[in-house]
XYZ file of C-alpha atoms in Angstrom:
351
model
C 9.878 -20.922 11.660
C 9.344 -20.643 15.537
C 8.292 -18.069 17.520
C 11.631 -16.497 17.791
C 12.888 -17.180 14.558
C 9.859 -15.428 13.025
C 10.402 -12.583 15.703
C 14.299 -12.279 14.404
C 13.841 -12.338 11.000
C 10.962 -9.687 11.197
C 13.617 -7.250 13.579
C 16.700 -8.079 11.052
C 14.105 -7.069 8.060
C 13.158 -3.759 9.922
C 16.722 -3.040 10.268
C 17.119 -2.616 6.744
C 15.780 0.524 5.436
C 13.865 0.430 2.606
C 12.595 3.935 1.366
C 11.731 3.845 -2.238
C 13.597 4.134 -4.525
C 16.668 1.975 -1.983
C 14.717 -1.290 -1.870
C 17.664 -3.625 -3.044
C 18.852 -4.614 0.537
C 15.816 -5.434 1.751
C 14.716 -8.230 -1.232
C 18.485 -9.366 -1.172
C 17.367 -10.137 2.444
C 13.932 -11.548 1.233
C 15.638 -13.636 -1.273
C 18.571 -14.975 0.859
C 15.743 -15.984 3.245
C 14.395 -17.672 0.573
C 17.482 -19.452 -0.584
C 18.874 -19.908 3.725
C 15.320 -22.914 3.732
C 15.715 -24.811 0.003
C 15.235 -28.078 0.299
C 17.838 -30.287 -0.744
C 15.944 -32.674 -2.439
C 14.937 -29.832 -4.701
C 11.553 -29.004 -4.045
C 11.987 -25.312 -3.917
C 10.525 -22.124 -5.477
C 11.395 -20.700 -8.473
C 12.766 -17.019 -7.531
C 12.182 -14.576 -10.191
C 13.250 -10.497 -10.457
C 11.040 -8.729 -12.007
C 12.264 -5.781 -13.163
C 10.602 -2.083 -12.821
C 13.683 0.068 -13.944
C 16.574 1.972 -12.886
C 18.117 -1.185 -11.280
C 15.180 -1.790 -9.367
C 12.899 -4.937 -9.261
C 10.276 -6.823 -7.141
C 10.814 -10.187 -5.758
C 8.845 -13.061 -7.553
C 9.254 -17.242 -5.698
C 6.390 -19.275 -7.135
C 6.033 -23.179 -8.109
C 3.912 -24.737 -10.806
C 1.650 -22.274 -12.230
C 0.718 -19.271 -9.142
C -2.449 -19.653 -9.670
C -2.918 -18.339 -5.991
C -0.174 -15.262 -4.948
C 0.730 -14.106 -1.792
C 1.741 -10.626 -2.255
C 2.911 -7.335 0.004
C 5.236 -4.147 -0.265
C 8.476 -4.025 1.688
C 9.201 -0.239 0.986
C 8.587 1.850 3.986
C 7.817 5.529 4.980
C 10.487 7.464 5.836
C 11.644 7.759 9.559
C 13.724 8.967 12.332
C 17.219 6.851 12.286
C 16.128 5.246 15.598
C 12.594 3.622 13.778
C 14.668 1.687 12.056
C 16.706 -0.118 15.376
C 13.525 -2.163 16.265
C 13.196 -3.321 19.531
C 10.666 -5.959 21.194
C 9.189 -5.208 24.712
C 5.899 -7.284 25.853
C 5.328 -9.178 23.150
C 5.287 -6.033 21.004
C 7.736 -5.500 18.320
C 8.391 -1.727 17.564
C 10.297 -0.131 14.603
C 9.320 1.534 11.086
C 8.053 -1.664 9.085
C 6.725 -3.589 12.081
C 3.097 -3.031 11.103
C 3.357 -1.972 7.284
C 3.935 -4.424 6.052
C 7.146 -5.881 7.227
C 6.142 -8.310 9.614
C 3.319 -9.625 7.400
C 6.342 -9.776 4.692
C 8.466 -12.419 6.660
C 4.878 -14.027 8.022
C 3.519 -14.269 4.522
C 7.348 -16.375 3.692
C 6.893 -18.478 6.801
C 3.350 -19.336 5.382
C 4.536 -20.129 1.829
C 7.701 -22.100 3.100
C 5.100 -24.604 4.990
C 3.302 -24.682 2.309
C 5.690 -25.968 -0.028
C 7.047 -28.571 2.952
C 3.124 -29.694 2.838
C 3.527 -30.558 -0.743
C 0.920 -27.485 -1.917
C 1.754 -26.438 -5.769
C 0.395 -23.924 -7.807
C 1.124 -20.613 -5.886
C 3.331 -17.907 -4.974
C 4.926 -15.023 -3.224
C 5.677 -11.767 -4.315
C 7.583 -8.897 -2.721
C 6.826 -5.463 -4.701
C 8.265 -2.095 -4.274
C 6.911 1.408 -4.547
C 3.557 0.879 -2.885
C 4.212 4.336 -0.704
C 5.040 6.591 -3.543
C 3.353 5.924 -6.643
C 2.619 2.131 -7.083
C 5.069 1.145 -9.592
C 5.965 -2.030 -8.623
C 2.832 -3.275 -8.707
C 1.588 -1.550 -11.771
C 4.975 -3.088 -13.804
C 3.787 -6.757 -12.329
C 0.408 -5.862 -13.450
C 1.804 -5.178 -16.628
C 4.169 -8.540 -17.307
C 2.144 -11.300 -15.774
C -1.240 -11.580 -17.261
C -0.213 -15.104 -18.709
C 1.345 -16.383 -15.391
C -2.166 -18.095 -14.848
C -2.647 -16.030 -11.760
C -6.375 -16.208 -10.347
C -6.352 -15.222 -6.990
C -3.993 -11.892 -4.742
C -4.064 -12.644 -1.324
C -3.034 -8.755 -0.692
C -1.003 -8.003 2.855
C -1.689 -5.008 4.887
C -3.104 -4.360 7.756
C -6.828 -4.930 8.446
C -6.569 -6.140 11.970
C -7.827 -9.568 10.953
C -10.046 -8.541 9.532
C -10.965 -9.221 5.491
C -12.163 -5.926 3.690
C -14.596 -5.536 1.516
C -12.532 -3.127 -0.593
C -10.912 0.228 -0.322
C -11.443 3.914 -1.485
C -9.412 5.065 -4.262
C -7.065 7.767 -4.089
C -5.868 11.006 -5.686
C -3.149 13.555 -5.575
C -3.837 16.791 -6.979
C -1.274 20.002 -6.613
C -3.388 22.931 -7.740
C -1.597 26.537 -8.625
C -3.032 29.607 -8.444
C -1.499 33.009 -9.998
C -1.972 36.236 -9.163
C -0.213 40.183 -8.855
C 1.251 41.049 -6.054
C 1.147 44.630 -4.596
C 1.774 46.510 -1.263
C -1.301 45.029 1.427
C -2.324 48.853 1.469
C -3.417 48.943 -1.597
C -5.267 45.568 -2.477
C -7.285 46.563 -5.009
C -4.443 47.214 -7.247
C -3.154 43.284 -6.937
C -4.425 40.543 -7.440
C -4.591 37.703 -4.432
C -3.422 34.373 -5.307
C -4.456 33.446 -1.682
C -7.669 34.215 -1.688
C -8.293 32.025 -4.984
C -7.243 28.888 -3.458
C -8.992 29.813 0.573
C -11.979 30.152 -1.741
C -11.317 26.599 -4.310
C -10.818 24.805 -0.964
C -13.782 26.301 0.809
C -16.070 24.935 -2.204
C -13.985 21.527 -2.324
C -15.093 20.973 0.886
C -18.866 20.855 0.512
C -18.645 19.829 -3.125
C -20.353 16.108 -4.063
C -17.489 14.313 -4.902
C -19.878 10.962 -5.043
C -21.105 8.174 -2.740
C -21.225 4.431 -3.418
C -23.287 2.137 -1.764
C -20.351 -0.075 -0.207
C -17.285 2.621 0.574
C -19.415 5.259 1.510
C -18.314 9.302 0.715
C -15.629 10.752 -1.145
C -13.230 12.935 0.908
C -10.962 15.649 0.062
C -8.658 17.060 2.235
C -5.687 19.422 2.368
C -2.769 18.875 3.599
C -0.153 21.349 2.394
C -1.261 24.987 1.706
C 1.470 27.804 0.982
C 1.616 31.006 -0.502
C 3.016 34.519 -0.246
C 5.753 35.992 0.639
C 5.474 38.615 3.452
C 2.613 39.777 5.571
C 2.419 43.091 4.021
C 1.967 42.225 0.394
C -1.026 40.432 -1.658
C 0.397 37.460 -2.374
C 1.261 36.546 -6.594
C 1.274 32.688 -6.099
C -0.321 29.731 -3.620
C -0.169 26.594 -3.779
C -2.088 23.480 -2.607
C -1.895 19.655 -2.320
C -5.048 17.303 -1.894
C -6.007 13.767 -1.125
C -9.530 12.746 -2.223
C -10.347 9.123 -1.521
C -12.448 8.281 -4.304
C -15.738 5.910 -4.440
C -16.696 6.423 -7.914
C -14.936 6.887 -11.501
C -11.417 8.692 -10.468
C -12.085 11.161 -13.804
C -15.503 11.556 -12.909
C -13.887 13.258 -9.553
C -11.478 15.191 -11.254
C -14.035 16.644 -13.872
C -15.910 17.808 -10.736
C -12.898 19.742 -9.237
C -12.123 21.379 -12.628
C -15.328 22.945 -12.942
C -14.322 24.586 -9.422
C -11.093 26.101 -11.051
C -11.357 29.768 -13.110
C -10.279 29.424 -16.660
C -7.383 31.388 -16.149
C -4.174 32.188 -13.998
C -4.408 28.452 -12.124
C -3.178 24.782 -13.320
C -3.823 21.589 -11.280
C -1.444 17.999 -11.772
C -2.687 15.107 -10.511
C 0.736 13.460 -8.823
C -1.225 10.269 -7.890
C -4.270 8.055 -9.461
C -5.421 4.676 -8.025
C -9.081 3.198 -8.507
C -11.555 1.776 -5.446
C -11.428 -1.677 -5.506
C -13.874 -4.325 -4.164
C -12.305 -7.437 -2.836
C -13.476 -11.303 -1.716
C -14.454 -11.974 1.697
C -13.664 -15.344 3.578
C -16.263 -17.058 5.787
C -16.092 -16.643 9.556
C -13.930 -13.599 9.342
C -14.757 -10.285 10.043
C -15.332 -7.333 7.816
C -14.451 -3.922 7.240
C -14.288 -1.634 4.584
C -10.669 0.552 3.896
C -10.086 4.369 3.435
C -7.031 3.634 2.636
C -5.545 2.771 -0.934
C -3.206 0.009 -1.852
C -1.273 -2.003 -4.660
C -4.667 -3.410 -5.481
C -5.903 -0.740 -7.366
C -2.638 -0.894 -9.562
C -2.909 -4.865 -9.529
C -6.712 -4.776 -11.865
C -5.492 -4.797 -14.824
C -4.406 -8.711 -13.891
C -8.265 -9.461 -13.648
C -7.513 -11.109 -10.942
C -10.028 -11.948 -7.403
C -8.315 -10.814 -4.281
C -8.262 -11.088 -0.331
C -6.931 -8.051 1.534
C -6.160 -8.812 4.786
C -3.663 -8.633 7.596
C -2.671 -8.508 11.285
C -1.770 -5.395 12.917
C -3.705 -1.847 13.300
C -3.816 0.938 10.222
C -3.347 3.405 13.269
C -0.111 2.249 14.174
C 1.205 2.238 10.597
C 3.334 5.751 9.473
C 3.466 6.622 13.327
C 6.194 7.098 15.557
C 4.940 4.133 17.313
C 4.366 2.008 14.600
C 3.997 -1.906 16.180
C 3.036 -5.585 15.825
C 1.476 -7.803 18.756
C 3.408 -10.616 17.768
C 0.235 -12.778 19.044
C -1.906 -11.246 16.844
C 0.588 -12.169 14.549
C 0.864 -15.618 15.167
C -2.949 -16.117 14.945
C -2.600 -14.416 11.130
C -0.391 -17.578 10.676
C -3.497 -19.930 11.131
C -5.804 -17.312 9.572
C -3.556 -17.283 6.134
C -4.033 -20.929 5.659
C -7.481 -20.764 5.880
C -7.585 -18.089 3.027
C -5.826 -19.788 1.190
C -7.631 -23.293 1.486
C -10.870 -21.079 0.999
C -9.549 -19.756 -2.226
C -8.481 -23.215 -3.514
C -11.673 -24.646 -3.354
C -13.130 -21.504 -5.045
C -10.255 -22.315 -7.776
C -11.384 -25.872 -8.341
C -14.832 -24.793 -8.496
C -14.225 -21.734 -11.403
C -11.608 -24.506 -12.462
């Protein structure tokens, strides 16, 4: 593709929402992208759904054996209507998508499309679903293709050009606490639910919830607390929802918070469980290391090496904002090849 047809098909792609669980448009879009540049002669991918349930599916194109995949999310955060009319002003291209991850999407296709004009064999491109909720689409790939022969993810999101070392792992807890609820006057006779969980958080906070050598510190934070009913009564019930991003053994971390809990009168869920990973670096690229999580932490049970790596700024992704520099995008283009001919040396050399 050229500059503009890259640009288009990147704004027609945002214009499709595709907040889990309505993904369908959007890799019907993928794959009649796919199908719009087949070569006559017949030297084309093989285009695969894979399916994850309920009528939903990721996108697998691959020829020969994928020994080397290409792989990012097209399922978005939600947004405002207007996110998804994207719009391009100074070689900027703005809409919900733009930076995660679906301009590196249509890039990604532009890559593997000159690949397989160059003759390359032996790799592949996969479009999951999910990654913002709960990782199902890659954890259901995970789960199907350890005998595709697959050896090496290169993993899209954006790193700024950057490769990363790996990423902190992630969990969701929701933690309840119970208690009796009488007139504020007389507080002694209740029991305060609120005052459980101000005092579990207060102890979360300075509890050691383990450090690693490469990701650094654990985190937890809190970002939904609710309880009680009125002003003037103890409160009977609260409620709380936390993100730790993990650097060692996810039930390690959990065990830790339990022992914060009282025996009785509470219950915590965890809504959301994905490991730290570690990940390849490529010479002459920068490095970083992500406290964020991604599919790659529901891809390990493939056994697979991977590269994470992408254009475009974490900070811009989720926002009102959210943005591609198509320039930095076009220098991605270059940087993807190089990846790749950097893992397919390491290939024949494991090989």
């Amino acid at each position: 593709m050229d500059k503009n047809e890259l640009v288009k098909n990147i704004c027609d792609f945002i214009a499709i929402p595709s907040v889990a669980p309505k993904e369908k448009l959007a890799l019907e879009f993928l794959e009649a992208l796919l199908k719009r540049n087949e070569d006559p002669s017949g030297n084309n991918f093989t285009i695969e759904r894979i399916p994850i349930g309920d009528g939903r599916y990721n996108l697998f194109a691959y020829v020969g054996v994928p020994k080397i995949v290409f792989t990012t999310h097209i399922d978005v955060v939600p947004a405002p209507e207007e996110l998804f009319f994207p719009r391009v002003e100074n070689e900027i291209i703005y809409g919900r998508g733009a930076c995660d991850t679906k301009s590196i999407g249509i890039l990604m296709l532009d890559v593997c499309l000159e690949l397989l004009k160059n003759g390359e064999r032996n790799f592949g491109l996969l479009y999951v679903v999910d990654e913002e909720v709960g990782g199902l689409g890659a954890r259901t790939f995970a789960s199907v293709a350890q005998n595709h022969g697959i050896e090496f993810l290169i993993n899209g999101e954006p790193t700024g050009r950057k490769c990363f070392t790996g990423h902190k792992g992630g969990l969701g807890l929701e933690i309840e606490f119970y208690g009796k609820s009488v007139h504020s006057g007389y507080p002694d006779l209740g029991e305060d639910a609120n005052l459980k969980l101000i005092d579990f958080c207060s102890k979360c906070t300075v509890l050691d919830l383990g450090n690693d050598a490469l990701l650094g510190k654990s985190t937890i934070t809190f970002g939904v607390i609710s309880g009680g009913c009125a002003a003037n009564m103890i409160s009977d019930f609260a409620k709380a929802q936390a993100t730790v991003r993990t650097v060692i053994d996810n039930a390690e971390v959990i065990a830790r918070v339990k022992k914060l809990l009282p025996t009785e009168k509470c219950e915590m869920q965890i809504v959301y469980n994905a490991d730290a990973v570690t990940c390849l670096t490529v010479p002459e690229f920068s490095t970083e290391i992500g406290n964020y999580c991604t599919d790659l932490s529901f891809f390990k049970p493939l056994g697979v090496k991977s590269v994470l790596f992408g254009p475009g700024e974490f900070k811009h992704a989720h926002s009102l904002d959210e943005q591609m520099d198509i320039r930095e995008l076009l220098l991605a283009r270059n940087d993807y090849f190089k990846i790749f001919e950097y893992l397919k040396c390491m290939e024949k050399l494991n090989g």
